[in-house]
Amino acid sequence: MAANKNIPVTSSIRRWLLPCFALVFIATIAWTYQPDPIPMGPYQLVYPANFGNRINVPDDNPTTQQGVYLGRMLFYEPLLSANGKISCGTCHQQALAFTDGKAFSEGVDHTLTPRSSMSLANLLWARKFFWDGRSESLEKQAAVPMTNPHEMGQLMQTSAHKLMKTAPYPELFRKVFGDEGIDGPNIMKAIAQFERTLISANSKYDQYLRKQYQPTRLELQGLALFENAPQPAKSIRGANCARCHGGAKTYMELFHNNGLDSIPKDIGIAELTGLPGDRGRFKVPTLRNIALTAPYMHDGRFKTLDEVLDHYSDHVKRSESLSPFLRGESNEVNGKSLALKPEEKKAVIAFLNMLTDSTFVTDPRFSDPHQNIAKNK
Amino acid sequence: MKKHLMILFVALLSSAVAFAQAVKEATVKISGEVSAPFELKLADINQFPQTQVSRKDRDGKDHIYTGVLLSAILQKAGATMGKDLKGENLAKFASVEASDGYQVIFALAELDKEFTDRQIILATTIDGQPLAPTDGPFRVIVQDEKKPARCIKQVTGIKVAFAK
């Protein structure tokens, strides 16, 4: 600084003028220039350690940021349906934990789906998809509702053709899949990549497991009932929910006949296997965000969680294929049903409400990007 | 009247055909790191030597289960058992799956009689009777294991794989 003391003021200004000009010029360019908004590179799937690492990502479809970006666009893209009005997001709405609040969903031909739309959360760990587990990957699953004439009702080739003519898809597909371009398998791969990012891990229950939330007395009572199998001889009361819904993910990939009917109208996985023991057996759904995903069961027969609890407590119907753990489990000695008390049902529901993850259902990363684009225009 | 009878007959016949097609026989599919994968039917059980294992069930009573040693089934499928069960093959396991999606694993060495006297069988009868439909027709019975959790019911598949 001492060396600059003798320099005249005017010369100093002149010296600074040029860099300042250059700065203003660069800033102006940056302001008008639209930087590439598409993130590139591997996608970091972030989840709690207690969810375990038994994830299901096919070797030929690694998760990338650009793939997830494209998948999200496609998930909410009505062009993928025959009438241009239905997207995956129609039956899987974020605010309802990716269900549609209906027992059955209406397709392009105005018929109703035979089963209720499933909640989408923590699919990264799933290995069997649909109520009957017929698909072993999200990639294969995606093709079914898209091409089913009663759902989205459009051939994959037609979808690919429509996307080829719609900006920014040709460029986006090139960024994700290189020269392979737009085709059926790549549409499904991108959607699957997005669906794998739908990780819900911030409910009050997760916070409790992380020791960041102190449950109420009622919630704790509900948790104990949820986890315990009834043992009346030892005076242990239980609702036995964790038998199927236990663990940090409240989700185990099991298929059960939970006693909805003696003679089921929908025979569930028996339709695929032909085994008598599989009649009325359906996938055990996740309980994550369960308070948001009514109506319940594969056919949406129960409108409220109270009805669900009443079913398991008092109305399980016997049949040859009824799952063994629902036979004769009771809180009463020699009891025929679970026989939960009204306040116990209330406690279990209080715990189930702890599974609502409000950050998940409002996370902007999972919302409809087309709406955001429309809003910003 | 004749026409109605005819329609009724055709309807009955077609529903009988549909029922016959719908009901399949339960099998156990042996697959994975084996040289001769096969599908085991209930009728095939008799070609194997029968082994009996006694263990308590949920009712707290001892029951006699009869079936085939898992090692014998795996041997028939060409899995590395007996003298071949050494070196890297000791990093192999058998994953057993049930029709409800339940899955348990056994290290191959846990099943091999050169390693252990504990018998692990694929049972088909309990006290001389076929297993109950909710348990069978195939159920793994692990001798002397304290918890029944690996006595997996309604077995549909056994897959041999390397632990990675």
Coordinates of C-alpha atoms in Angstrom, one line a residue:
Chain A
M1 CA 0.0 0.0 0.0
A2 CA 2.9 2.4 0.8
A3 CA 4.1 2.2 -2.8
N4 CA 0.8 3.5 -4.1
K5 CA 0.8 6.6 -2.0
N6 CA 2.4 8.7 -4.7
I7 CA 0.1 7.7 -7.6
P8 CA -2.3 10.5 -8.7
V9 CA -6.0 9.9 -8.0
T10 CA -7.1 10.2 -11.6
S11 CA -4.7 7.5 -12.7
S12 CA -6.0 5.2 -9.9
I13 CA -9.6 5.6 -11.1
R14 CA -8.6 4.9 -14.7
R15 CA -6.9 1.8 -13.6
W16 CA -10.1 0.5 -11.9
L17 CA -12.4 1.6 -14.6
L18 CA -11.6 -1.1 -17.0
P19 CA -11.9 -4.1 -14.6
C20 CA -15.2 -2.6 -13.4
F21 CA -16.5 -2.4 -16.9
A22 CA -15.5 -5.9 -17.5
L23 CA -17.3 -7.0 -14.4
V24 CA -20.5 -5.2 -15.3
F25 CA -20.3 -6.7 -18.8
I26 CA -19.9 -10.3 -17.4
A27 CA -22.7 -9.8 -14.9
T28 CA -25.0 -8.6 -17.7
I29 CA -24.2 -11.6 -19.8
A30 CA -24.7 -13.9 -16.8
W31 CA -28.1 -12.3 -16.2
T32 CA -29.4 -12.8 -19.7
Y33 CA -27.7 -16.2 -20.4
Q34 CA -29.8 -19.2 -19.3
P35 CA -27.5 -21.7 -17.7
D36 CA -28.2 -25.4 -18.3
P37 CA -30.7 -26.2 -15.6
I38 CA -30.4 -30.0 -16.0
P39 CA -28.2 -31.4 -13.2
M40 CA -25.7 -34.1 -14.4
G41 CA -23.9 -36.9 -12.7
P42 CA -24.6 -39.8 -10.4
Y43 CA -27.6 -39.4 -8.0
Q44 CA -26.9 -39.8 -4.3
L45 CA -29.7 -41.8 -2.8
V46 CA -29.8 -40.7 0.8
Y47 CA -31.5 -42.8 3.5
P48 CA -31.1 -43.6 7.1
A49 CA -28.7 -46.5 8.0
N50 CA -31.6 -48.4 9.8
F51 CA -33.3 -48.8 6.4
G52 CA -30.6 -51.2 5.4
N53 CA -28.7 -51.4 2.1
R54 CA -30.8 -54.2 0.5
I55 CA -31.8 -51.8 -2.3
N56 CA -33.1 -52.8 -5.7
V57 CA -31.4 -50.9 -8.5
P58 CA -30.8 -52.9 -11.7
D59 CA -27.3 -52.9 -13.1
D60 CA -28.5 -51.5 -16.5
N61 CA -30.3 -48.5 -15.0
P62 CA -28.0 -46.7 -12.5
T63 CA -29.6 -43.6 -10.9
T64 CA -28.3 -40.4 -12.3
Q65 CA -29.3 -36.8 -11.7
Q66 CA -30.3 -36.3 -15.3
G67 CA -32.2 -39.6 -15.3
V68 CA -34.2 -38.6 -12.2
Y69 CA -34.9 -35.1 -13.8
L70 CA -36.3 -36.7 -16.9
G71 CA -38.1 -39.4 -14.9
R72 CA -39.9 -36.7 -12.9
M73 CA -40.9 -34.9 -16.1
L74 CA -42.3 -38.2 -17.5
F75 CA -44.0 -39.2 -14.3
Y76 CA -46.2 -36.1 -14.6
E77 CA -46.5 -36.2 -18.4
P78 CA -50.1 -36.6 -19.7
L79 CA -48.8 -37.2 -23.2
L80 CA -48.1 -40.7 -22.1
S81 CA -51.8 -41.5 -22.1
A82 CA -54.1 -42.1 -25.0
N83 CA -56.3 -39.1 -24.2
G84 CA -53.5 -36.8 -23.2
K85 CA -55.0 -36.3 -19.8
I86 CA -53.7 -39.0 -17.5
S87 CA -50.1 -39.2 -16.1
C88 CA -48.6 -41.5 -13.5
G89 CA -49.1 -38.5 -11.2
T90 CA -52.9 -38.6 -11.7
C91 CA -53.3 -41.8 -9.6
H92 CA -50.2 -41.1 -7.5
Q93 CA -50.6 -37.6 -6.1
Q94 CA -47.8 -36.3 -3.8
A95 CA -50.2 -34.7 -1.3
L96 CA -51.9 -38.1 -0.8
A97 CA -48.5 -39.9 -0.4
F98 CA -48.8 -40.8 -4.1
T99 CA -52.2 -42.4 -4.0
D100 CA -55.4 -40.8 -5.4
G101 CA -57.8 -41.1 -2.5
K102 CA -60.1 -43.4 -4.4
A103 CA -61.0 -47.1 -4.1
F104 CA -60.4 -47.5 -7.8
S105 CA -59.0 -45.2 -10.4
E106 CA -60.6 -44.1 -13.6
G107 CA -58.7 -44.9 -16.8
V108 CA -58.7 -43.3 -20.3
D109 CA -61.8 -45.4 -21.3
H110 CA -63.6 -44.3 -18.1
T111 CA -63.5 -47.8 -16.7
L112 CA -62.2 -48.4 -13.1
T113 CA -59.1 -50.2 -12.3
P114 CA -59.7 -53.6 -10.6
R115 CA -57.5 -52.6 -7.6
S116 CA -56.7 -49.5 -5.6
S117 CA -53.7 -47.4 -6.6
M118 CA -50.8 -48.1 -4.3
S119 CA -48.9 -45.6 -2.3
L120 CA -45.4 -44.9 -3.6
A121 CA -42.7 -44.5 -0.9
N122 CA -39.4 -46.2 -0.3
L123 CA -39.7 -48.3 -3.4
L124 CA -35.9 -48.4 -3.5
W125 CA -36.1 -51.5 -1.3
A126 CA -39.0 -53.2 -3.0
R127 CA -38.5 -56.3 -5.1
K128 CA -42.0 -57.2 -6.0
F129 CA -44.5 -54.7 -7.3
F130 CA -48.3 -54.5 -7.6
W131 CA -50.8 -55.9 -5.1
D132 CA -49.9 -59.4 -6.4
G133 CA -46.1 -58.8 -6.8
R134 CA -46.2 -59.6 -10.5
S135 CA -43.3 -57.4 -11.5
E136 CA -39.8 -57.6 -10.1
S137 CA -38.6 -54.1 -11.0
L138 CA -40.0 -50.6 -11.2
E139 CA -39.0 -50.6 -14.9
K140 CA -41.3 -53.6 -15.7
Q141 CA -44.0 -52.2 -13.4
A142 CA -44.2 -48.9 -15.2
A143 CA -45.1 -50.5 -18.5
V144 CA -48.3 -52.1 -17.2
P145 CA -50.5 -49.1 -16.3
M146 CA -49.1 -47.2 -19.3
T147 CA -50.1 -49.7 -21.9
N148 CA -53.2 -51.2 -20.2
P149 CA -56.1 -50.2 -22.4
H150 CA -58.2 -49.4 -19.3
E151 CA -55.5 -47.2 -17.6
M152 CA -53.3 -44.9 -19.7
G153 CA -54.1 -46.9 -22.8
Q154 CA -51.2 -46.1 -25.1
L155 CA -48.6 -48.3 -26.9
M156 CA -45.0 -47.5 -25.8
Q157 CA -44.1 -46.8 -29.4
T158 CA -46.9 -44.1 -29.6
S159 CA -45.6 -42.6 -26.3
A160 CA -42.0 -42.5 -27.7
H161 CA -43.3 -41.0 -31.0
K162 CA -45.2 -38.2 -29.1
L163 CA -42.1 -37.4 -27.0
M164 CA -39.9 -37.2 -30.0
K165 CA -42.0 -34.3 -31.3
T166 CA -42.1 -32.5 -27.9
A167 CA -39.4 -30.2 -26.6
P168 CA -37.3 -30.7 -24.4
Y169 CA -37.6 -34.5 -24.5
P170 CA -35.3 -35.3 -27.5
E171 CA -32.5 -33.3 -25.9
L172 CA -33.3 -34.7 -22.4
F173 CA -33.3 -38.3 -23.5
R174 CA -29.9 -37.7 -25.3
K175 CA -28.5 -36.3 -22.1
V176 CA -29.7 -39.4 -20.1
F177 CA -29.3 -42.2 -22.5
G178 CA -26.8 -41.0 -25.2
D179 CA -27.5 -42.1 -28.7
E180 CA -30.2 -44.6 -27.7
G181 CA -32.7 -41.9 -27.7
I182 CA -36.4 -42.1 -27.0
D183 CA -38.0 -45.6 -26.8
G184 CA -40.2 -47.6 -24.5
P185 CA -37.4 -49.2 -22.3
N186 CA -35.8 -45.8 -21.8
I187 CA -39.1 -44.1 -20.8
M188 CA -39.6 -46.8 -18.2
K189 CA -36.0 -46.6 -17.0
A190 CA -36.3 -42.9 -16.4
I191 CA -39.6 -43.1 -14.6
A192 CA -38.1 -45.9 -12.4
Q193 CA -35.1 -43.7 -11.6
F194 CA -37.4 -41.0 -10.3
E195 CA -39.6 -43.4 -8.3
R196 CA -36.5 -44.7 -6.5
T197 CA -35.8 -41.2 -5.2
L198 CA -39.2 -41.1 -3.4
I199 CA -37.7 -41.8 0.0
S200 CA -39.8 -41.1 3.0
A201 CA -37.7 -41.0 6.2
N202 CA -38.7 -38.0 8.3
S203 CA -41.9 -39.0 10.0
K204 CA -42.3 -38.5 13.7
Y205 CA -41.6 -42.2 14.0
D206 CA -38.2 -41.7 12.2
Q207 CA -37.5 -38.7 14.4
Y208 CA -38.4 -40.9 17.5
L209 CA -35.9 -43.5 16.2
R210 CA -33.3 -40.8 15.9
K211 CA -34.2 -39.6 19.4
Q212 CA -35.4 -36.3 18.1
Y213 CA -39.0 -36.7 19.1
Q214 CA -40.6 -37.7 22.4
P215 CA -43.9 -39.5 21.6
T216 CA -47.0 -38.8 23.7
R217 CA -48.2 -41.5 26.2
L218 CA -50.9 -42.5 23.8
E219 CA -48.4 -42.8 20.9
L220 CA -46.1 -44.9 23.0
Q221 CA -49.0 -47.2 24.1
G222 CA -49.9 -47.5 20.4
L223 CA -46.3 -48.4 19.5
A224 CA -46.2 -51.1 22.1
L225 CA -49.5 -52.6 20.9
F226 CA -48.2 -52.3 17.3
E227 CA -45.1 -54.3 18.1
N228 CA -46.4 -56.9 20.5
A229 CA -48.1 -60.2 19.7
P230 CA -50.9 -60.8 22.2
Q231 CA -50.0 -63.2 25.0
P232 CA -53.0 -63.2 27.4
A233 CA -51.3 -65.8 29.6
K234 CA -48.5 -63.4 30.3
S235 CA -50.9 -60.3 30.4
I236 CA -49.2 -58.9 27.3
R237 CA -51.6 -57.1 25.1
G238 CA -50.8 -56.6 21.4
A239 CA -52.2 -55.8 18.0
N240 CA -49.5 -57.8 16.3
C241 CA -49.0 -55.2 13.5
A242 CA -45.2 -55.5 13.4
R243 CA -45.6 -59.1 12.3
C244 CA -46.0 -57.7 8.8
H245 CA -45.3 -54.0 9.1
G246 CA -42.4 -54.1 11.5
G247 CA -38.9 -52.5 11.1
A248 CA -37.8 -49.0 10.5
K249 CA -39.4 -48.9 7.0
T250 CA -42.8 -50.3 8.4
Y251 CA -42.7 -52.5 5.4
M252 CA -41.7 -56.1 4.8
E253 CA -42.2 -57.7 1.4
L254 CA -44.8 -60.2 2.3
F255 CA -48.0 -61.4 0.8
H256 CA -50.9 -62.3 3.1
N257 CA -54.6 -63.3 3.2
N258 CA -55.7 -61.0 6.0
G259 CA -59.2 -62.3 6.3
L260 CA -61.2 -59.8 4.3
D261 CA -63.4 -62.5 2.8
S262 CA -64.2 -66.2 3.2
I263 CA -64.6 -66.5 -0.5
P264 CA -62.7 -63.6 -2.1
K265 CA -64.0 -62.0 -5.3
D266 CA -60.4 -61.1 -6.2
I267 CA -58.2 -64.1 -5.6
G268 CA -55.0 -62.0 -5.4
I269 CA -51.7 -63.8 -6.2
A270 CA -53.5 -67.1 -6.8
E271 CA -54.4 -65.7 -10.2
L272 CA -50.7 -65.9 -11.0
T273 CA -49.6 -69.0 -9.1
G274 CA -52.8 -71.1 -9.3
L275 CA -52.0 -72.4 -5.8
P276 CA -55.1 -72.8 -3.5
G277 CA -53.1 -71.5 -0.5
D278 CA -52.5 -68.2 -2.4
R279 CA -56.2 -67.3 -2.7
G280 CA -57.0 -63.8 -1.4
R281 CA -53.3 -63.2 -0.7
F282 CA -52.1 -59.6 -1.5
K283 CA -49.0 -57.6 -0.9
V284 CA -48.6 -56.1 2.6
P285 CA -48.5 -52.4 1.9
T286 CA -46.2 -49.9 3.5
L287 CA -47.8 -48.1 6.5
R288 CA -45.7 -45.0 5.8
N289 CA -48.1 -42.0 5.5
I290 CA -51.0 -44.3 6.1
A291 CA -53.1 -41.5 7.5
L292 CA -53.0 -39.9 4.0
T293 CA -53.7 -43.0 1.9
A294 CA -57.4 -43.8 2.5
P295 CA -59.4 -45.8 1.4
Y296 CA -57.6 -48.9 2.5
M297 CA -57.0 -52.5 1.3
H298 CA -56.6 -53.6 -2.3
D299 CA -60.2 -52.7 -3.1
G300 CA -60.4 -49.6 -0.9
R301 CA -63.2 -51.2 1.1
F302 CA -62.3 -49.4 4.4
K303 CA -62.7 -45.6 4.4
T304 CA -61.0 -45.0 7.7
L305 CA -58.3 -46.3 10.0
D306 CA -60.9 -47.1 12.6
E307 CA -62.6 -49.5 10.1
V308 CA -59.2 -51.1 9.5
L309 CA -58.6 -51.6 13.2
D310 CA -62.1 -52.9 13.7
H311 CA -61.4 -55.5 10.9
Y312 CA -58.2 -56.8 12.5
S313 CA -59.6 -56.7 16.0
D314 CA -63.0 -58.3 15.5
H315 CA -63.9 -59.2 11.9
V316 CA -61.2 -61.4 10.4
K317 CA -62.9 -64.0 8.2
R318 CA -61.7 -67.6 8.2
S319 CA -60.8 -69.5 5.1
E320 CA -58.4 -72.2 4.0
S321 CA -55.8 -69.6 2.9
L322 CA -56.1 -67.2 5.9
S323 CA -52.6 -66.5 7.0
P324 CA -51.7 -68.5 10.1
F325 CA -50.8 -65.6 12.4
L326 CA -54.4 -64.3 12.1
R327 CA -55.9 -67.6 13.3
G328 CA -56.9 -67.6 16.9
E329 CA -54.5 -64.8 18.0
S330 CA -56.3 -63.0 20.8
N331 CA -55.8 -60.8 23.8
E332 CA -58.3 -62.9 25.7
V333 CA -57.6 -66.4 26.9
N334 CA -59.2 -68.8 24.4
G335 CA -60.4 -65.8 22.5
K336 CA -61.5 -66.1 18.9
S337 CA -60.4 -62.6 17.7
L338 CA -57.8 -60.1 18.6
A339 CA -60.4 -58.2 20.7
L340 CA -58.7 -54.8 21.2
K341 CA -60.4 -52.4 23.5
P342 CA -61.6 -49.1 22.0
E343 CA -58.9 -47.1 23.8
E344 CA -56.3 -49.5 22.4
K345 CA -57.5 -49.0 18.9
K346 CA -57.2 -45.3 19.5
A347 CA -53.7 -45.7 20.7
V348 CA -52.7 -47.8 17.6
I349 CA -54.1 -45.1 15.4
A350 CA -52.2 -42.4 17.3
F351 CA -49.0 -44.4 16.5
L352 CA -50.1 -44.8 12.8
N353 CA -50.4 -41.0 12.6
M354 CA -46.7 -40.8 13.7
L355 CA -45.9 -42.4 10.3
T356 CA -47.0 -39.3 8.4
D357 CA -44.0 -37.6 6.8
S358 CA -45.0 -34.1 5.9
T359 CA -41.6 -33.2 4.4
F360 CA -42.1 -36.1 2.0
V361 CA -45.5 -35.0 0.8
T362 CA -44.4 -31.4 0.3
D363 CA -40.9 -32.0 -1.0
P364 CA -40.5 -29.8 -4.1
R365 CA -38.1 -32.5 -5.6
F366 CA -41.1 -34.8 -6.0
S367 CA -43.7 -32.3 -7.3
D368 CA -45.0 -31.8 -10.8
P369 CA -42.3 -30.0 -12.7
H370 CA -44.7 -29.0 -15.5
Q371 CA -46.7 -26.9 -13.1
N372 CA -43.6 -25.1 -11.9
I373 CA -42.6 -24.4 -15.5
A374 CA -46.1 -23.1 -16.2
K375 CA -46.0 -20.9 -13.0
N376 CA -42.6 -19.4 -14.0
K377 CA -43.7 -18.5 -17.5
Chain B
M1 CA -85.4 -76.8 -22.5
K2 CA -82.9 -78.8 -24.4
K3 CA -81.2 -75.6 -25.4
H4 CA -81.0 -74.4 -21.8
L5 CA -79.6 -77.7 -20.7
M6 CA -77.0 -77.5 -23.4
I7 CA -76.0 -74.0 -22.3
L8 CA -75.8 -75.1 -18.7
F9 CA -73.7 -78.1 -19.7
V10 CA -71.2 -76.0 -21.7
A11 CA -71.0 -73.4 -18.9
L12 CA -70.3 -76.2 -16.3
L13 CA -67.7 -77.8 -18.6
S14 CA -65.9 -74.5 -19.2
S15 CA -65.9 -73.6 -15.6
A16 CA -64.5 -77.0 -14.7
V17 CA -61.8 -76.6 -17.3
A18 CA -61.0 -73.1 -16.0
F19 CA -60.8 -74.5 -12.4
A20 CA -58.5 -77.3 -13.6
Q21 CA -56.3 -74.8 -15.2
A22 CA -56.3 -72.4 -12.2
V23 CA -55.3 -74.9 -9.6
K24 CA -51.7 -75.9 -9.8
E25 CA -49.6 -78.3 -7.7
A26 CA -47.1 -76.7 -5.3
T27 CA -43.5 -77.3 -6.2
V28 CA -40.1 -76.3 -4.9
K29 CA -37.8 -74.8 -7.5
I30 CA -34.0 -75.5 -6.9
S31 CA -31.9 -73.0 -8.8
G32 CA -28.9 -70.7 -8.7
E33 CA -25.3 -71.9 -8.4
V34 CA -26.2 -75.5 -9.2
S35 CA -25.3 -77.6 -12.2
A36 CA -28.7 -79.4 -12.5
P37 CA -31.5 -77.1 -11.5
F38 CA -34.9 -78.9 -11.1
E39 CA -38.4 -78.5 -9.8
L40 CA -39.4 -80.8 -6.9
K41 CA -42.9 -82.2 -6.8
L42 CA -44.5 -83.9 -3.8
A43 CA -44.4 -87.2 -5.7
D44 CA -40.6 -86.9 -6.1
I45 CA -40.0 -86.9 -2.4
N46 CA -40.0 -90.7 -2.3
Q47 CA -36.9 -91.0 -4.4
F48 CA -34.9 -89.6 -1.5
P49 CA -34.1 -91.3 1.8
Q50 CA -36.5 -90.0 4.4
T51 CA -35.3 -88.4 7.6
Q52 CA -37.2 -87.7 10.8
V53 CA -36.7 -84.7 13.0
S54 CA -38.5 -84.0 16.3
R55 CA -39.1 -80.4 17.4
K56 CA -41.5 -78.3 19.3
D57 CA -44.1 -76.3 17.4
R58 CA -46.0 -73.2 18.6
D59 CA -48.3 -75.4 20.6
G60 CA -45.4 -76.3 22.8
K61 CA -45.6 -80.0 22.0
D62 CA -43.0 -82.2 20.3
H63 CA -43.9 -83.3 16.8
I64 CA -42.2 -85.7 14.4
Y65 CA -41.5 -84.2 11.0
T66 CA -40.5 -86.4 8.1
G67 CA -38.8 -85.2 5.0
V68 CA -35.6 -85.0 3.0
L69 CA -32.3 -83.5 4.1
L70 CA -31.8 -80.2 2.3
S71 CA -28.3 -81.4 1.6
A72 CA -29.6 -84.4 -0.4
I73 CA -31.8 -82.1 -2.5
L74 CA -29.0 -79.7 -3.1
Q75 CA -26.7 -82.6 -3.9
K76 CA -29.1 -83.8 -6.6
A77 CA -29.2 -80.3 -8.1
G78 CA -25.4 -80.4 -8.3
A79 CA -24.6 -77.9 -5.6
T80 CA -21.1 -78.1 -4.1
M81 CA -21.7 -80.3 -1.0
G82 CA -19.6 -82.9 0.7
K83 CA -16.1 -83.1 -0.6
D84 CA -16.6 -80.1 -2.8
L85 CA -17.7 -77.9 0.0
K86 CA -14.3 -76.1 0.6
G87 CA -12.4 -73.0 -0.4
E88 CA -14.6 -70.3 -2.0
N89 CA -17.6 -72.7 -2.0
L90 CA -17.8 -72.0 1.8
A91 CA -19.0 -68.5 0.8
K92 CA -22.2 -70.0 -0.7
F93 CA -25.6 -70.0 0.9
A94 CA -29.0 -71.4 0.2
S95 CA -31.8 -68.9 0.1
V96 CA -35.2 -70.5 0.9
E97 CA -38.3 -68.6 -0.2
A98 CA -41.9 -69.1 0.7
S99 CA -45.0 -68.3 -1.3
D100 CA -45.8 -65.4 1.0
G101 CA -42.4 -63.8 0.1
Y102 CA -40.8 -64.7 3.4
Q103 CA -37.1 -65.6 2.9
V104 CA -34.4 -67.2 5.1
I105 CA -30.9 -68.3 4.4
F106 CA -28.6 -71.2 5.4
A107 CA -24.9 -71.3 4.8
L108 CA -24.2 -74.5 2.8
A109 CA -21.9 -75.6 5.6
E110 CA -24.8 -75.5 8.0
L111 CA -26.5 -78.1 5.9
D112 CA -23.7 -80.5 5.2
K113 CA -23.3 -83.5 7.4
E114 CA -19.5 -83.3 7.1
F115 CA -19.8 -80.1 9.1
T116 CA -22.7 -80.8 11.5
D117 CA -24.9 -83.4 12.9
R118 CA -27.8 -81.0 13.1
Q119 CA -30.4 -82.1 10.6
I120 CA -32.2 -79.6 8.4
I121 CA -35.0 -81.1 6.3
L122 CA -37.6 -80.2 3.8
A123 CA -40.5 -81.8 5.6
T124 CA -43.7 -83.0 4.0
T125 CA -45.4 -84.7 6.9
I126 CA -46.1 -84.0 10.6
D127 CA -46.7 -87.0 12.9
G128 CA -47.3 -89.1 9.7
Q129 CA -49.9 -86.7 8.2
P130 CA -49.5 -84.3 5.4
L131 CA -48.7 -80.8 6.6
A132 CA -51.6 -78.4 7.0
P133 CA -52.2 -76.3 3.9
T134 CA -51.1 -73.2 5.7
D135 CA -47.7 -74.8 6.6
G136 CA -47.1 -77.0 3.6
P137 CA -46.9 -79.0 1.4
F138 CA -43.2 -78.2 2.0
R139 CA -41.7 -76.8 5.2
V140 CA -38.2 -76.5 6.4
I141 CA -37.6 -77.9 9.8
V142 CA -34.4 -77.0 11.6
Q143 CA -33.5 -79.4 14.4
D144 CA -32.8 -77.9 17.8
E145 CA -32.9 -74.3 16.6
K146 CA -34.3 -72.2 19.6
K147 CA -36.5 -69.9 17.5
P148 CA -38.9 -71.3 14.8
A149 CA -38.2 -68.3 12.5
R150 CA -36.2 -70.4 10.0
C151 CA -38.7 -73.2 10.0
I152 CA -40.0 -71.6 6.9
K153 CA -43.5 -72.7 5.7
Q154 CA -45.0 -73.1 2.2
V155 CA -41.6 -73.3 0.6
T156 CA -41.6 -72.6 -3.1
G157 CA -37.9 -72.2 -3.9
I158 CA -34.3 -72.9 -2.8
K159 CA -31.7 -70.8 -4.5
V160 CA -27.9 -71.3 -4.1
A161 CA -25.8 -68.2 -4.4
F162 CA -22.4 -66.8 -3.5
A163 CA -22.2 -64.2 -0.7
K164 CA -20.6 -61.2 -2.3

